[in-house]
CSV table of C-alpha atoms and ligand atoms in Angstrom, one decimal:
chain,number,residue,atom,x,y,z
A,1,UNK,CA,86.1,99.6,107.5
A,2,UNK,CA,88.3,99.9,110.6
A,3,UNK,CA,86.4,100.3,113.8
A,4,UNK,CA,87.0,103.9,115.4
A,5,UNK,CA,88.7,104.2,119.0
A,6,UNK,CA,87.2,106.9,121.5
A,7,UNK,CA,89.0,107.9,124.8
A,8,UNK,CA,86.9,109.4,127.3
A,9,UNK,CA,88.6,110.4,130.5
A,10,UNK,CA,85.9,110.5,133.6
A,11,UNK,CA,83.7,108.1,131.4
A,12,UNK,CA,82.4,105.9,134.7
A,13,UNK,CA,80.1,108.5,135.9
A,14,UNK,CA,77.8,111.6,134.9
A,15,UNK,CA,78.5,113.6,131.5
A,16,UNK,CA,81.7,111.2,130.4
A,17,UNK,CA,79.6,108.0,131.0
A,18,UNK,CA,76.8,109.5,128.2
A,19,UNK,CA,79.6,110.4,125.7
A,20,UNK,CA,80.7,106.9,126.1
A,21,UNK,CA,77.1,105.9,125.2
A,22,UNK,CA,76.9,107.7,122.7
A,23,UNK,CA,79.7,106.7,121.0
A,24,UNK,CA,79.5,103.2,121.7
A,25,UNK,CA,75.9,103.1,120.0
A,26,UNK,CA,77.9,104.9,116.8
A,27,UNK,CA,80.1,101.2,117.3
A,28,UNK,CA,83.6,103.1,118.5
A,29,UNK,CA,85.3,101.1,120.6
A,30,UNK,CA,85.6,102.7,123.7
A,31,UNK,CA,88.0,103.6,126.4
A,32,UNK,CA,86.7,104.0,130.1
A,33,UNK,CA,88.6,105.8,132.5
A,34,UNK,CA,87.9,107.7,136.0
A,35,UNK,CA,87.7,106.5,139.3
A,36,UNK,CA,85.2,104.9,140.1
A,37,UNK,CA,85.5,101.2,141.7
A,38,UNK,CA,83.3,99.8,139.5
A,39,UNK,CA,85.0,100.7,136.0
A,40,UNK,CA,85.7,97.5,135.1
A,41,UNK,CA,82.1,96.7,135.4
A,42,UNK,CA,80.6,99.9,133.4
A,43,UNK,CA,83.6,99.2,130.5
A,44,UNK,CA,81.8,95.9,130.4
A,45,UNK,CA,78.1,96.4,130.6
A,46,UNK,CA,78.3,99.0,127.9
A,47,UNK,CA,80.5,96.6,125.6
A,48,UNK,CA,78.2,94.4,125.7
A,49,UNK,CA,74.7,96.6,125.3
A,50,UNK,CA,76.2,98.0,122.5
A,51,UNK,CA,77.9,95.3,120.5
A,52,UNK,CA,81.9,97.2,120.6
A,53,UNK,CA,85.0,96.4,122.6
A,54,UNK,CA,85.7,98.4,125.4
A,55,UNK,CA,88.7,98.7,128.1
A,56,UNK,CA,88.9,100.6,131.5
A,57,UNK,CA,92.3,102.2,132.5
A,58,UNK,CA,92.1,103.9,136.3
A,59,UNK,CA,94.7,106.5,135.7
A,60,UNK,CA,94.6,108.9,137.9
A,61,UNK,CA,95.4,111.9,135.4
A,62,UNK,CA,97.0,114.1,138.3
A,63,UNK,CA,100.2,111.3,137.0
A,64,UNK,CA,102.1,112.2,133.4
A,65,UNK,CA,103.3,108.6,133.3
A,66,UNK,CA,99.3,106.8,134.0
A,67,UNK,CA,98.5,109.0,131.3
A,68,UNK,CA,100.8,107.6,129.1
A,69,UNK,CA,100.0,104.4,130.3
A,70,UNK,CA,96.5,104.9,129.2
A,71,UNK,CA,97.3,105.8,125.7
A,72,UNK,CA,99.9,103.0,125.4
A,73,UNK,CA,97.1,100.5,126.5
A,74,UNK,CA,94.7,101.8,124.2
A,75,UNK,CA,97.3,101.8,121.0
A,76,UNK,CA,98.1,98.3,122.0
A,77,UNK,CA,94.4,97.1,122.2
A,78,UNK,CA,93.2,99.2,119.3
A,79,UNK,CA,95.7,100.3,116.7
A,80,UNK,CA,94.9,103.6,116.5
A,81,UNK,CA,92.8,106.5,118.6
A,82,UNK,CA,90.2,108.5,116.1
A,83,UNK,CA,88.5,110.5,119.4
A,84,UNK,CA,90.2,111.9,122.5
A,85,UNK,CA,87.5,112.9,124.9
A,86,UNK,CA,88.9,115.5,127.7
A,87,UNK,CA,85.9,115.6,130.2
A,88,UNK,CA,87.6,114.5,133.5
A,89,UNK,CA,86.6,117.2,136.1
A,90,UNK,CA,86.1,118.3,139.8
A,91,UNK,CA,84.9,121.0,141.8
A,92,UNK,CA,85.4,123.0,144.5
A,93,UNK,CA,83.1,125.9,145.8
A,94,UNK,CA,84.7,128.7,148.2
A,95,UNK,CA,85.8,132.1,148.9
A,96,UNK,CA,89.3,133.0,147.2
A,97,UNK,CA,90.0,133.6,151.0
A,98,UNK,CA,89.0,130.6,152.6
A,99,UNK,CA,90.1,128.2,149.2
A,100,UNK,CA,92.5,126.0,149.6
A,101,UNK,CA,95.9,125.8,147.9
A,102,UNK,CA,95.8,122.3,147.1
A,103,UNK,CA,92.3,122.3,146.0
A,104,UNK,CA,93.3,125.0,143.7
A,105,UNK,CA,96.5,122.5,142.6
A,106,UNK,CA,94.0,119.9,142.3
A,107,UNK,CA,91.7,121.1,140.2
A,108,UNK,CA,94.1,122.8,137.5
A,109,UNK,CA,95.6,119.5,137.5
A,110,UNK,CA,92.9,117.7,136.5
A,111,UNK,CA,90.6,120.4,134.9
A,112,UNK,CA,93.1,121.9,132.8
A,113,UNK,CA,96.6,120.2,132.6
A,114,UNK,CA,95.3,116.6,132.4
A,115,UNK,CA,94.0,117.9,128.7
A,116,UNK,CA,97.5,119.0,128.0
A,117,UNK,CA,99.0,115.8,128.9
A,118,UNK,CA,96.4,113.4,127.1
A,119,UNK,CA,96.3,115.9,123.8
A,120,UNK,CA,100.1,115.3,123.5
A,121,UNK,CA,100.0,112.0,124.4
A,122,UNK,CA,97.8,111.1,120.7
A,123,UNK,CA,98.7,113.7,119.0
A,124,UNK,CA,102.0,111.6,117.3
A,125,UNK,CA,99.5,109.1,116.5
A,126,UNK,CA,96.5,111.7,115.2
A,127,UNK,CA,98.9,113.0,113.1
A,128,UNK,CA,100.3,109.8,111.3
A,129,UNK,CA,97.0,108.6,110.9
A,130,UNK,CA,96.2,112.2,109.0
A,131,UNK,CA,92.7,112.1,111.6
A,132,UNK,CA,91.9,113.3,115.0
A,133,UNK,CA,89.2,114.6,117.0
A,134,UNK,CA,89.9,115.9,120.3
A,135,UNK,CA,86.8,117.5,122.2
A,136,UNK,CA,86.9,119.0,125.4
A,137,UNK,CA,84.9,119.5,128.0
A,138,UNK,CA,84.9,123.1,129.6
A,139,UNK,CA,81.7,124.7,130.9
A,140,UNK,CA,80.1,127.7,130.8
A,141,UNK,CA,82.4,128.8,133.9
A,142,UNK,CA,85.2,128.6,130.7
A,143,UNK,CA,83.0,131.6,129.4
A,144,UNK,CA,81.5,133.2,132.3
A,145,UNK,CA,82.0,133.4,136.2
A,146,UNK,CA,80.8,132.4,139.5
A,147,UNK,CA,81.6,134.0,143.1
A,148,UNK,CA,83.6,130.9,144.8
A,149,UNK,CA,84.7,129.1,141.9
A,150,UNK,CA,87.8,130.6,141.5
A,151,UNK,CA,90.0,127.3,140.5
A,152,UNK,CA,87.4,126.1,138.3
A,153,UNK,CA,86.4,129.0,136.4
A,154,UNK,CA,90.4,129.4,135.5
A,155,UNK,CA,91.0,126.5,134.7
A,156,UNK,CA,87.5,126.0,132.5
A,157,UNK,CA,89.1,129.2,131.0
A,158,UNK,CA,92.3,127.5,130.0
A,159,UNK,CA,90.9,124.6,128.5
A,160,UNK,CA,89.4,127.1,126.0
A,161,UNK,CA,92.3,128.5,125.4
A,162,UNK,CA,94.0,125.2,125.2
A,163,UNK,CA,91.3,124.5,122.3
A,164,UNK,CA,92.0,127.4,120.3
A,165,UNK,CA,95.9,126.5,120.1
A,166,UNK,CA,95.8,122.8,119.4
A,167,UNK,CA,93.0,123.6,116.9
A,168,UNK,CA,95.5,126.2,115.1
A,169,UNK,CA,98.2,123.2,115.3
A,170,UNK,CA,96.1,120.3,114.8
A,171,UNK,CA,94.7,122.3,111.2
A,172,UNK,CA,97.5,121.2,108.8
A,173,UNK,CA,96.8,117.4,109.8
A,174,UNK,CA,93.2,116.9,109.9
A,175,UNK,CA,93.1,117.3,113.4
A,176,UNK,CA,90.6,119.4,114.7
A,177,UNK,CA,90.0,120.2,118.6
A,178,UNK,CA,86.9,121.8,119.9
A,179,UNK,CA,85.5,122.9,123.3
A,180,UNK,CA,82.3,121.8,124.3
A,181,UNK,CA,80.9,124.4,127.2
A,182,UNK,CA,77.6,122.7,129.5
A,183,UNK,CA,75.4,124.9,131.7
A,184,UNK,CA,74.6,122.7,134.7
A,185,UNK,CA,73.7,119.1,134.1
A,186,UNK,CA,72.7,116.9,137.2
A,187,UNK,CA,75.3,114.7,137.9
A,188,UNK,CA,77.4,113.9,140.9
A,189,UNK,CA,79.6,117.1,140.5
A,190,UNK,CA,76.5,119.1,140.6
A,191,UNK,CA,74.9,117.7,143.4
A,192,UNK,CA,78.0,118.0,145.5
A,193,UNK,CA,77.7,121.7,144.7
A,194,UNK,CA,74.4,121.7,145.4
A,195,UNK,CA,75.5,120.6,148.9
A,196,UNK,CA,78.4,123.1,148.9
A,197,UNK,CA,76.5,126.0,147.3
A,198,UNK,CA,73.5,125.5,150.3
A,199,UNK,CA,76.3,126.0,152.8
A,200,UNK,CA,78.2,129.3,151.2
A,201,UNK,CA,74.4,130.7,150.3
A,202,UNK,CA,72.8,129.3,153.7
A,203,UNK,CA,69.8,128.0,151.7
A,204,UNK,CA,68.4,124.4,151.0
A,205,UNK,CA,69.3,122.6,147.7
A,206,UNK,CA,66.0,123.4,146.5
A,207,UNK,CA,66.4,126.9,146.9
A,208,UNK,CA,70.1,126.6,145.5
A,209,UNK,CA,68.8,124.7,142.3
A,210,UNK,CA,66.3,127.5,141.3
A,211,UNK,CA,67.8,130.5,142.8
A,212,UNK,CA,71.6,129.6,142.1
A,213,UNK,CA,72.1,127.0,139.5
A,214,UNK,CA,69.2,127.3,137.4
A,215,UNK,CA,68.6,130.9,137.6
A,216,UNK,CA,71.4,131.6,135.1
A,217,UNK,CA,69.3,129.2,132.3
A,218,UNK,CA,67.3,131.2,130.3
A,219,UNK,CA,65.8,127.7,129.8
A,220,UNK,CA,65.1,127.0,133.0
A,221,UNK,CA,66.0,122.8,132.2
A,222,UNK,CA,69.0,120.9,133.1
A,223,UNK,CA,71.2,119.5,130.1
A,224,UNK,CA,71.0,115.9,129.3
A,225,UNK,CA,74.4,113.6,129.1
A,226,UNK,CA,72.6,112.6,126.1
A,227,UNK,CA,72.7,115.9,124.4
A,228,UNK,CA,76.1,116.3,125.1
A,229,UNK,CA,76.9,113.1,123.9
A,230,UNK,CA,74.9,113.9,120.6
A,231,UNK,CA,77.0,117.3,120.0
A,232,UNK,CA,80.5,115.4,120.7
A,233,UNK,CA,79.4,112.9,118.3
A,234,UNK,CA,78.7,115.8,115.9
A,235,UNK,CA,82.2,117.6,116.4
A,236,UNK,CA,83.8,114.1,115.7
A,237,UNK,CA,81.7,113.5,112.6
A,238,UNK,CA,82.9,114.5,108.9
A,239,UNK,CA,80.0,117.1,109.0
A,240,UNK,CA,82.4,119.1,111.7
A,241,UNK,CA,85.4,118.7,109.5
A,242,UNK,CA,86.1,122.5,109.6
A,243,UNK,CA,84.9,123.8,113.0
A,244,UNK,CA,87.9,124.1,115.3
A,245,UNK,CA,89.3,126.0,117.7
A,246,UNK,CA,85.7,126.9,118.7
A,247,UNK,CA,83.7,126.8,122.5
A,248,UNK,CA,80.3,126.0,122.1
A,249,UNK,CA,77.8,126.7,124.9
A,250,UNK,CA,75.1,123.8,125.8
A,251,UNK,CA,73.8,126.1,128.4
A,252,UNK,CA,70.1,127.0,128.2
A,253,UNK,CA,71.3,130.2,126.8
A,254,UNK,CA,73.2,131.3,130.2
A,255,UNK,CA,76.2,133.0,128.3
A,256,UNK,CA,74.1,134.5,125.9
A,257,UNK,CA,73.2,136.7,128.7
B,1,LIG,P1,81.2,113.6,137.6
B,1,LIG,O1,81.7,113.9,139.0
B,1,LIG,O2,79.9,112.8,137.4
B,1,LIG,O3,82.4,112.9,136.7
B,1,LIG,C1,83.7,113.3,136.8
B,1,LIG,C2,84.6,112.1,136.3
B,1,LIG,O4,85.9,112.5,136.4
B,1,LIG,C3,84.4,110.9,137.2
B,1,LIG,O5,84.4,109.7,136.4
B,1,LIG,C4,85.7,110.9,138.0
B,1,LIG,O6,86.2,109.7,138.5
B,1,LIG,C5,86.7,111.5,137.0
B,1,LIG,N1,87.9,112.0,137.6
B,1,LIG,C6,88.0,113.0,138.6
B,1,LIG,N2,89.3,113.1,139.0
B,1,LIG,C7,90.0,112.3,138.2
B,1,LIG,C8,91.4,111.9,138.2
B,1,LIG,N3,92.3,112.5,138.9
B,1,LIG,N4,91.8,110.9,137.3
B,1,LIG,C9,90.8,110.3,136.5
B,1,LIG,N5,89.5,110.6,136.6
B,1,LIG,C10,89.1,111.6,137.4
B,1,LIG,O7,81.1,115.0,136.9
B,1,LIG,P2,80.4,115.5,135.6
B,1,LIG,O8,79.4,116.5,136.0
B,1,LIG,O9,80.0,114.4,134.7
B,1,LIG,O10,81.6,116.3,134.9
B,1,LIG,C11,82.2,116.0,133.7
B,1,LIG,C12,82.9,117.2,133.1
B,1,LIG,O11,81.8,118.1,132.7
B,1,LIG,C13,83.8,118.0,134.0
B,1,LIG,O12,84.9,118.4,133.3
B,1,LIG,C14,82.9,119.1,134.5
B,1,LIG,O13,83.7,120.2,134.9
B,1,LIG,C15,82.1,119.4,133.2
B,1,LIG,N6,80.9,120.1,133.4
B,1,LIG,C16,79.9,119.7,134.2
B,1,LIG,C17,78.8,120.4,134.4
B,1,LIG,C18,77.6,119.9,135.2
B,1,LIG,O14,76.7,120.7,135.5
B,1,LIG,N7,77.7,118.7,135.7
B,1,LIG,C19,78.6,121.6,133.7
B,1,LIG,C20,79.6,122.1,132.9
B,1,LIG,C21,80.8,121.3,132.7
């Protein structure tokens, strides 16, 4: 059986990092990507705890062409791509009045347009092959709001709607695409807010994590990179093979507030 390829933008650090995991224990071979210094190193170290080949590719996905790049790479390593992981992400936590336009550029760019870019980029290939899995990232933010977030809570919004269209497109060849929306999960993004979210609130990090961030868990827990990983290895398994188009919350039951 030919081994399955799974690209996972922002896979050196936080949520991305435990897809990769996850995926790598399943035997993918895997494709690392972010911007982290020591990519190189992480592609490596998981390679070899988990027995399967892995690459990393610093793209910086704010660039069309290092995007295409990426995927080039990766058919030329691999053969083929079975998994495109959109979880690449940033933040930034202000009032609409005091945000900055080229945060705002930023993060749509990454967030939001980044998924566009990488979705066409495999799609030629998903659809020869007849098989394609593309899960997304969003957030709870793609379902719900948050005072200050105003960048990232529209462009978590589009990356739903971005799922609903390439899972209409992607039905008639076996390509499904599916939106996988987090409540808060501790990783580097999150404890920059943490920082942020103390200054716009005037509290201390303790008081933002329970008053702020975890106050909107009915589950009053973090989410695990591991569960995450577990649910995007659902979505890519055969047992998924007709959910599309669909977000689903991994939020402590936040949205079903
Ligand atoms: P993180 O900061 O730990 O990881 C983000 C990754 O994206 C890093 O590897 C970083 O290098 C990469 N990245 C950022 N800009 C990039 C660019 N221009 N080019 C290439 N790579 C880039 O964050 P995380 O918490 O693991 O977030 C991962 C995803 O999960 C994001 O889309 C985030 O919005 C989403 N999410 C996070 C939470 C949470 O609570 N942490 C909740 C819901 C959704």
């Amino acid at each position: 059986m030919q081994t399955k390829t799974a690209l996972i933008t922002g896979s050196t650090s936080g949520i991305g990092l435990g897809i990769a995991k996850a995926f790598a224990q399943k035997g993918y071979n895997i494709v690392f990507n972010g911007l982290e210094e020591n990519g190189v190193q992480i592609a490596q170290e998981v390679a070899q705890e988990f027995g399967v080949q892995a690459f990393f590719s610093g793209a910086n996905l704010l660039k069309e062409t290092e995007i295409q790049q990426m995927v080039t790479q990766t058919y030329k390593t691999f053969g083929s791509i079975q998994v495109l992981v959109n979880n690449a992400g940033i933040q930034h936590v202000a009032p609409i009045d005091k945000f900055p336009a080229d945060k705002w550029s930023l993060i749509i760019g990454v967030n939001l347009s980044a998924a566009f870019h990488t979705s066409k980029a495999v799609w030629q290939g998903m659809k020869t092959q007849k098989f394609g899995r593309i899960i997304n990232i969003s957030s709870a933010h793609g379902l719900r709001a948050s005072a200050f977030k105003s960048a990232y809570v529209s462009s978590k919004h589009g990356v739903i709607g971005l799922t609903k269209v390439l899972g209409l497109e992607g039905a008639v060849h076996n390509i499904t695409c599916n939106a996988i929306c987090p409540g808060y999960v501790r990783t580097t993004l999150v404890k920059g807010q943490i920082a942020d979210q103390a200054k716009v609130h005037q509290m201390t990090p303790e008081e933002v994590i329970e008053k702020v961030l975890l106050k909107k868990h009915a589950i009053k827990k973090f989410v695990t990179v591991e569960e995450i990983g577990n649910l995007a290895l659902f979505l890519a398994s055969d047992h998924a093979q007709t959910i599309t188009g669909t977000s689903i919350p991994m939020d402590g039951g936040w949205t079903a507030q």
